[in-house]
Short mmCIF file of C-alpha atoms and ligand atoms in Angstrom, two decimals:
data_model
loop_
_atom_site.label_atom_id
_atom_site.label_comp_id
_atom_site.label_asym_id
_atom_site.label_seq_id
_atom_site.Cartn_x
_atom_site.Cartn_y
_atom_site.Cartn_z
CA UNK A 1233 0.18 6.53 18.05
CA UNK A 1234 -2.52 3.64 18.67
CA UNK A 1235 -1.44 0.05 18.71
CA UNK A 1236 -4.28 -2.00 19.61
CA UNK A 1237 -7.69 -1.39 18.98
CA UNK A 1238 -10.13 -3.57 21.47
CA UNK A 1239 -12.85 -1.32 21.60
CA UNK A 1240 -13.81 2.21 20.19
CA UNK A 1241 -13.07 3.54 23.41
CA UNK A 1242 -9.19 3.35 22.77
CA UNK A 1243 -9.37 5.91 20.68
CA UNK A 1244 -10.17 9.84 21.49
CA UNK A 1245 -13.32 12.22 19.38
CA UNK A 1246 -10.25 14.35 17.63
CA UNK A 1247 -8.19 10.93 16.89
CA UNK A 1248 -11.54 9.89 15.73
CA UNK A 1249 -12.47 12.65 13.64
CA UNK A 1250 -9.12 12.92 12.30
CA UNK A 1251 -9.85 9.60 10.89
CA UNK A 1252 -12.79 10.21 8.83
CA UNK A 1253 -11.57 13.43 7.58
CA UNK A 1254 -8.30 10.77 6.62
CA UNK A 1255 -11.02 8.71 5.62
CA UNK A 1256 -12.43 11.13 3.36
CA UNK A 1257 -9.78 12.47 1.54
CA UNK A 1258 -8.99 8.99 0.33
CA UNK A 1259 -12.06 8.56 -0.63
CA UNK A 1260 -12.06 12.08 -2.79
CA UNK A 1261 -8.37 10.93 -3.78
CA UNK A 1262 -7.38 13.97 -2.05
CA UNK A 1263 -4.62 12.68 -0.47
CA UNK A 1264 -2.08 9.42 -1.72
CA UNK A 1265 -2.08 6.87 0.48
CA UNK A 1266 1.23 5.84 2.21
CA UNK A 1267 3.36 3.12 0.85
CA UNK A 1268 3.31 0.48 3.29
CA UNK A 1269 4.73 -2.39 1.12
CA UNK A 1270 7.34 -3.16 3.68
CA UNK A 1271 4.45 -3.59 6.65
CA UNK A 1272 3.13 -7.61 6.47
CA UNK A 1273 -0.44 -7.76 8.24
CA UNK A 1274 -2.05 -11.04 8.88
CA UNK A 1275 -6.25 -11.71 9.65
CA UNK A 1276 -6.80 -14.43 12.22
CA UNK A 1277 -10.68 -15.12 11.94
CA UNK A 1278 -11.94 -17.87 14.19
CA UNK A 1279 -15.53 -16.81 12.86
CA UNK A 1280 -16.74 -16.33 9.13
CA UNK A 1281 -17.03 -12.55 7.42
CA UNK A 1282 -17.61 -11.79 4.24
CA UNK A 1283 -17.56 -7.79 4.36
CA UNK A 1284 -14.82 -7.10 7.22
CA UNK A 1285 -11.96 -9.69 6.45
CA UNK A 1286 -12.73 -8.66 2.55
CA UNK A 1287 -12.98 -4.72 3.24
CA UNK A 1288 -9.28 -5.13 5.60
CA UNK A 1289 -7.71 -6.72 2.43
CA UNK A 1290 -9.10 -4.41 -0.17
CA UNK A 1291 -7.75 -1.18 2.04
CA UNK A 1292 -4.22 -3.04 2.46
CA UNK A 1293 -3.87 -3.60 -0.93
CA UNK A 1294 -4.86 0.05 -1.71
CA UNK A 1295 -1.90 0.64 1.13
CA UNK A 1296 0.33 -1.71 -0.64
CA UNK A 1297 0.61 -3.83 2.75
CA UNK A 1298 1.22 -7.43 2.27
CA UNK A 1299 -1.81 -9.42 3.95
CA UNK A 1300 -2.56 -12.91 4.32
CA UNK A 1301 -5.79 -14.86 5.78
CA UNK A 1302 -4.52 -16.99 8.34
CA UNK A 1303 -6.68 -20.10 7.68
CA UNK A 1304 -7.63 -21.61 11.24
CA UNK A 1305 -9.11 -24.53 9.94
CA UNK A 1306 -6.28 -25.90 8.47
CA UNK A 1307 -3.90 -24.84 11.23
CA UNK A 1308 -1.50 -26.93 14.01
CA UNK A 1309 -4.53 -25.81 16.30
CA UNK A 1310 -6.15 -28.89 15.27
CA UNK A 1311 -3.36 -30.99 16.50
CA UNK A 1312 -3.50 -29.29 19.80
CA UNK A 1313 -1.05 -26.32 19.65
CA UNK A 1314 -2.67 -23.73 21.96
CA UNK A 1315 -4.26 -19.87 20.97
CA UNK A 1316 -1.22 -18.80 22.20
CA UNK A 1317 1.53 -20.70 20.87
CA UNK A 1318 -0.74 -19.95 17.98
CA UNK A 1319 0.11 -15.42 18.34
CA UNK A 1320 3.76 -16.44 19.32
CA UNK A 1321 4.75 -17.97 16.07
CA UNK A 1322 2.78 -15.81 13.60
CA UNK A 1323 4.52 -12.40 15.40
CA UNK A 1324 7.59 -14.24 15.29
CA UNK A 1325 7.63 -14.32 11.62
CA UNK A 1326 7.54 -10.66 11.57
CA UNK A 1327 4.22 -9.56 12.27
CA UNK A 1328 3.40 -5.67 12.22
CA UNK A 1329 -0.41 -6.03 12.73
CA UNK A 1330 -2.74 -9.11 13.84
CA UNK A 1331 -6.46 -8.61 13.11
CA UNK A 1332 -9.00 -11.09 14.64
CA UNK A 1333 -12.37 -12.05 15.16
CA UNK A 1334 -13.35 -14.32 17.63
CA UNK A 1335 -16.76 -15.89 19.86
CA UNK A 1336 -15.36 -15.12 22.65
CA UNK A 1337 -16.17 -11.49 24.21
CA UNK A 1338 -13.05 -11.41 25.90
CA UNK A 1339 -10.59 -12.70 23.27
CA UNK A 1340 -9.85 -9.20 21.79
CA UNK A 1341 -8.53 -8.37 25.31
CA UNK A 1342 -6.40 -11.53 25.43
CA UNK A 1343 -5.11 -10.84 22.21
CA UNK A 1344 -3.87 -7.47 22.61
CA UNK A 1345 -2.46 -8.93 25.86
CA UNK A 1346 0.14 -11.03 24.60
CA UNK A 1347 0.93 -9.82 21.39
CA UNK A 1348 3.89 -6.97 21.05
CA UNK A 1349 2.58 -5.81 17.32
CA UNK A 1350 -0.33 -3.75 16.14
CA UNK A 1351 -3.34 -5.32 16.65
CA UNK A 1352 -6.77 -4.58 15.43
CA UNK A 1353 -10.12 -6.35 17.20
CA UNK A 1354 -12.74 -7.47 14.11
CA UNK A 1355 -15.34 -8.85 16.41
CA UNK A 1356 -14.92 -10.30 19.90
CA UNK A 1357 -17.90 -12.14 21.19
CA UNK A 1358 -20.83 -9.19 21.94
CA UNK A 1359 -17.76 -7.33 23.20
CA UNK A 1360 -17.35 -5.17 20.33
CA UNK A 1361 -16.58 -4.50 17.00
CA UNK A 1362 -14.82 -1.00 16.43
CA UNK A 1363 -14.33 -0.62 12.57
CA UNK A 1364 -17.68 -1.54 12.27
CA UNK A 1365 -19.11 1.46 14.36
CA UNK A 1366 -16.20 4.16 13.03
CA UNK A 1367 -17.83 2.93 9.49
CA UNK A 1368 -20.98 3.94 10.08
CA UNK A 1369 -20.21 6.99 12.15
CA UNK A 1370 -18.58 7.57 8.85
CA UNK A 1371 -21.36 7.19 7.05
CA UNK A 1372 -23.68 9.33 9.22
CA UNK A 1373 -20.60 12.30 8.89
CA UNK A 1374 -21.14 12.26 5.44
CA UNK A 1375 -24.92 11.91 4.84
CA UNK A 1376 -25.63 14.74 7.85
CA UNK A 1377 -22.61 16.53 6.60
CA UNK A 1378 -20.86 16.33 10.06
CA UNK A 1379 -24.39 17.82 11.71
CA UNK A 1380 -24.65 14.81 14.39
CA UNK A 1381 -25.39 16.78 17.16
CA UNK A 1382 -28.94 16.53 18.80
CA UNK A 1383 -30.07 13.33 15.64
CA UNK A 1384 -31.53 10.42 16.89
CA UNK A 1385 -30.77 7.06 15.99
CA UNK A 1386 -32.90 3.79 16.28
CA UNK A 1387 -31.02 0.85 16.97
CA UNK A 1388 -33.27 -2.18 15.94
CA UNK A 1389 -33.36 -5.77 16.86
CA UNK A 1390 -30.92 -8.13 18.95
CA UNK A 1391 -29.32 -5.45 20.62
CA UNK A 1392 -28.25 -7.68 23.32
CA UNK A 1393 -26.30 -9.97 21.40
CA UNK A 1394 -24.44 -7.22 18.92
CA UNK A 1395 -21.13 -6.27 19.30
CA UNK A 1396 -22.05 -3.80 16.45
CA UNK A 1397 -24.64 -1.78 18.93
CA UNK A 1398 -22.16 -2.09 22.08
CA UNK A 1399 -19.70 0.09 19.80
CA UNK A 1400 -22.38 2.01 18.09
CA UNK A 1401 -23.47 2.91 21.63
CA UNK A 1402 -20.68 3.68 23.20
CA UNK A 1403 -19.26 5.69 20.08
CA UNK A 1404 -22.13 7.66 18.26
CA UNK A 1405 -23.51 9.59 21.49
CA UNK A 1406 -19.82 11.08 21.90
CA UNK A 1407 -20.72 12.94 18.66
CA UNK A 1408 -23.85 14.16 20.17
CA UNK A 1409 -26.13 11.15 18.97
CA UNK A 1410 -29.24 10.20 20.82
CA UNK A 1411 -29.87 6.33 20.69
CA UNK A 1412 -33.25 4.57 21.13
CA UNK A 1413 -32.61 0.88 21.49
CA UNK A 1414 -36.50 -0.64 19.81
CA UNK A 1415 -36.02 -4.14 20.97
CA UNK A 1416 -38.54 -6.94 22.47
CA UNK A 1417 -37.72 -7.31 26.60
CA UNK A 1418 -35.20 -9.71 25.69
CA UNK A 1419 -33.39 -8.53 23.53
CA UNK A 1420 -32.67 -5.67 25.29
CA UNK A 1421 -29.73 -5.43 27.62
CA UNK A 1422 -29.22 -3.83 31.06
CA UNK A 1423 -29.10 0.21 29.96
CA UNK A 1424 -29.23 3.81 30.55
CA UNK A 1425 -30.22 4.77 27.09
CA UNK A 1426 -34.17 4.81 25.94
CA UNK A 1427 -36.14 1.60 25.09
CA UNK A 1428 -39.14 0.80 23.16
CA UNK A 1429 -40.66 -1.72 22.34
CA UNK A 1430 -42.66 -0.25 19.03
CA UNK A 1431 -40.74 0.34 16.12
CA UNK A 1432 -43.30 2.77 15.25
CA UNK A 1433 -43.20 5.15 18.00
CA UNK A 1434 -39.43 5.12 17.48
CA UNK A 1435 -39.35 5.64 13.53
CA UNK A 1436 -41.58 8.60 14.37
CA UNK A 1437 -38.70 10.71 16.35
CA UNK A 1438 -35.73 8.91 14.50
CA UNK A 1439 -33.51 10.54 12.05
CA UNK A 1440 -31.91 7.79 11.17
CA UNK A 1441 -32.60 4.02 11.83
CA UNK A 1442 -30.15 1.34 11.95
CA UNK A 1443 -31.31 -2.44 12.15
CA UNK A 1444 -29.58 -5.74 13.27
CA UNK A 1445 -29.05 -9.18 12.49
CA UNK A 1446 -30.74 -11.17 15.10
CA UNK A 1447 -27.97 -13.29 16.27
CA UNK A 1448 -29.25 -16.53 16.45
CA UNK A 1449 -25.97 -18.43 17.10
CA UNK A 1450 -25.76 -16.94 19.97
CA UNK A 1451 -29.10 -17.49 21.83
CA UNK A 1452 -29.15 -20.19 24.27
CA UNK A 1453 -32.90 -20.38 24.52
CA UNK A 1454 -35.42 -20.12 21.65
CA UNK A 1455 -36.28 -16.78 21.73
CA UNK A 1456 -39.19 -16.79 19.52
CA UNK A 1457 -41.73 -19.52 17.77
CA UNK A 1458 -40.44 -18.18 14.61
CA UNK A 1459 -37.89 -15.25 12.92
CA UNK A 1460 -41.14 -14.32 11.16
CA UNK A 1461 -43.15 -13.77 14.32
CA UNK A 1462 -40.16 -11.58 15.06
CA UNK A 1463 -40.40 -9.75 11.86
CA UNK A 1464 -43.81 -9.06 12.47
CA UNK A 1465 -43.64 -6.76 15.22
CA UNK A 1466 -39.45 -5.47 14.11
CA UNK A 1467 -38.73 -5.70 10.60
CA UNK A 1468 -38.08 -2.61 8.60
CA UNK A 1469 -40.75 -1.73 6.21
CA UNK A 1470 -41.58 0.81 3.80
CA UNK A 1471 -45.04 0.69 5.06
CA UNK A 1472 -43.60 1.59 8.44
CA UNK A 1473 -41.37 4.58 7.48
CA UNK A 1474 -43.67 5.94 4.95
CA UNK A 1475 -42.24 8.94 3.29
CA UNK A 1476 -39.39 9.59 5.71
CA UNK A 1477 -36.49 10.68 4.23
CA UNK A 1478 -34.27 8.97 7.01
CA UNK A 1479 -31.12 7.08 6.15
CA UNK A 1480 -31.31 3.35 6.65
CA UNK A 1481 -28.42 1.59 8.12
CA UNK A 1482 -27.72 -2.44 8.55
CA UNK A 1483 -24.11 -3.97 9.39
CA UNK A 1484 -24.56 -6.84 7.42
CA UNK A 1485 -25.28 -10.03 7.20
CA UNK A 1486 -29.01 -9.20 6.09
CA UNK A 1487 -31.65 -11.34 7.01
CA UNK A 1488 -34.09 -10.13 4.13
CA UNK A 1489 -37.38 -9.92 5.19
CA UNK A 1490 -36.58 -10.46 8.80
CA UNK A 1491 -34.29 -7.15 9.41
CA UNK A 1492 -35.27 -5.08 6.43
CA UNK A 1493 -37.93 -6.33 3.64
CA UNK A 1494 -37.12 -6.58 0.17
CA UNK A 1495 -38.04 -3.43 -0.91
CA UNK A 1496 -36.08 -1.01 1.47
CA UNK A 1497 -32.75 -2.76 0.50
CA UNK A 1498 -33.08 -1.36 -2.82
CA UNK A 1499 -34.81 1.91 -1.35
CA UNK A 1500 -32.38 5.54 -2.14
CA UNK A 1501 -32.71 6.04 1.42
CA UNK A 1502 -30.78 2.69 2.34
CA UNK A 1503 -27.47 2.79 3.26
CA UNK A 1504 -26.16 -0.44 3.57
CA UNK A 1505 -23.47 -0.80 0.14
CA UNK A 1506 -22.50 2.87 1.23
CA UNK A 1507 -21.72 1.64 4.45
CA UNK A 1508 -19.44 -1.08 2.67
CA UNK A 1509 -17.81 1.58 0.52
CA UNK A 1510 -16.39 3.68 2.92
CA UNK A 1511 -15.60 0.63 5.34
CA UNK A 1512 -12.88 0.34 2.69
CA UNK A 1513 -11.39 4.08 3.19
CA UNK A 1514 -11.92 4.15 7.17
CA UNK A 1515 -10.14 0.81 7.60
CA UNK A 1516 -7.22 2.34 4.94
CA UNK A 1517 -6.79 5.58 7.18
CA UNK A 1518 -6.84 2.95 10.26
CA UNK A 1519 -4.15 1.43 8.99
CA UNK A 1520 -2.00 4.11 8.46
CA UNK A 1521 -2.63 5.97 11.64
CA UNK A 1522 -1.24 2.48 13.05
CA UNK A 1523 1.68 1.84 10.29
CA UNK A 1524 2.51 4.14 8.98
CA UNK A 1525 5.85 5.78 10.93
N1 LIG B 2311 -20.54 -6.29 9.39
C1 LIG B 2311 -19.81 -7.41 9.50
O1 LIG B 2311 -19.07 -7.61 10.48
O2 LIG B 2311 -20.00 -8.30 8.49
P1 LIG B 2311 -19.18 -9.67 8.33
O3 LIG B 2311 -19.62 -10.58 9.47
O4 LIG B 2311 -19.54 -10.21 6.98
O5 LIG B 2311 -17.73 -9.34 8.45
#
């Protein structure tokens, strides 16, 4: 049974696909979920979310779990008590699973390191960001009808700084998946996979495309005179993807007009709320696989 979840790579294609088919039939309410009112889970977010923390306390509640949002702010960590003193005395309380999210790459590591109860990663630094990436492998399973082998994906924008495209890459081309990373020269990282710079001559092969938040809190120099000149040459456009009928994807937070325009976000081919939705039911079947005994 898995414990800790760092990266996607913890986890194995048939514990994987096990977990969307899970995934699934809670979705279809096909199968009950488990009772898991006895299991107390606790988020520890040392960065803001709006869809992740909210999506891992809408699936406990639909597992009955009892979850609280640890609220860093106004914690003894402002009177000095250290990170860890910090894990000791919330898993002495009775922990059965910590979930965090942190700016450091490596905290997700430390975390697991030290702690002796479940433990789910929610963003570390550009480390990764696993629930994210089984949520929209989810999402692809379902719109190709599991038929991933041999599609192509464009990954666009700050692939560099995403934790979102260092699970997406590591995860989606175990399930057959080609990725194109369409990305100016620096935002691309050091790679094996394909690169382009032109959206266009990507969007051309893609059969789906997938764009990103450019992450400016985390750029140390200023990238660009403007997001707009940005957008110019890598924002998502109808204009662009004419009458495709390719899925479009998008983690969240959107930068309208910068990521996607307007107009796509309310588009039948975007994906983005669907990607939400079933964040709910992957994180649910997550849960279990870890709780439930
Ligand atoms: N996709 C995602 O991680 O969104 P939040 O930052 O709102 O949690």
């Amino acid at each position: 049974m898995l414990t800790q979840l760092i990266h996607t790579k913890n986890l194995n294609d048939s514990e994987i696909l096990a977990l969307l088919e899970r995934a699934n039939a809670f979705l279809h309410q096909e199968a009950t979920p488990p009772n898991l009112t006895h299991k107390r889970i606790v988020a520890l977010f040392f960065e803001n979310s709006t869809r992740t923390i909210a999506s891992f306390q809408m699936a406990a509640s639909r597992l009955g779990a009892y979850f609280s949002v640890f609220n860093v702010q106004k914690s003894s960590a402002s009177k000095g008590e250290t990170l860890l003193d910090t894990l000791h005395n919330l898993e002495a309380m009775g922990l059965d699973l910590l979930i965090t999210r942190h700016h450091h790459s490596s905290s997700a590591i430390y975390f697991a390191k030290h702690l002796n109860c479940a433990f789910i990663n929610a963003g570390s630094g550009t480390l990764a960001h696993p629930t994210q990436a089984l949520l929209d492998l989810l999402t692809l399973y379902n719109h190709f009808k599991g038929a991933l082998e041999g599609k192509t994906i464009a990954i666009v924008g700050d692939i560099k700084n995403s934790r979102v495209a260092n699970s997406n890459m590591e995860l989606l081309p175990r399930f057959g998946m080609r990725v194109i990373l369409v990305a100016p020269p620096h935002f691309l990282p050091p790679t094996s996979l394909p690169t382009t710079h032109s959206l266009q001559e990507a969007l051309e092969v893609a059969d789906v495309v997938m764009g990103l938040r450019t992450q400016t809190e985390r750029h140390c120099l200023q990238t660009y005179g403007s997001l707009k000149d940005y957008a110019k040459d890598f924002c998502l456009r109808g204009a662009l993807l004419g009458k495709r009928q390719i899925p479009i994807l998008h983690p969240g937070p959107v930068h309208r007009n910068i990521d996607i325009e307007d107009a796509l976000l309310d588009d039948p081919r975007c994906q983005v709320l669907e990607q939400v939705k079933l964040g709910v039911f992957l994180r649910m079947a997550l849960m279990e696989s870890m709780l439930a005994s």
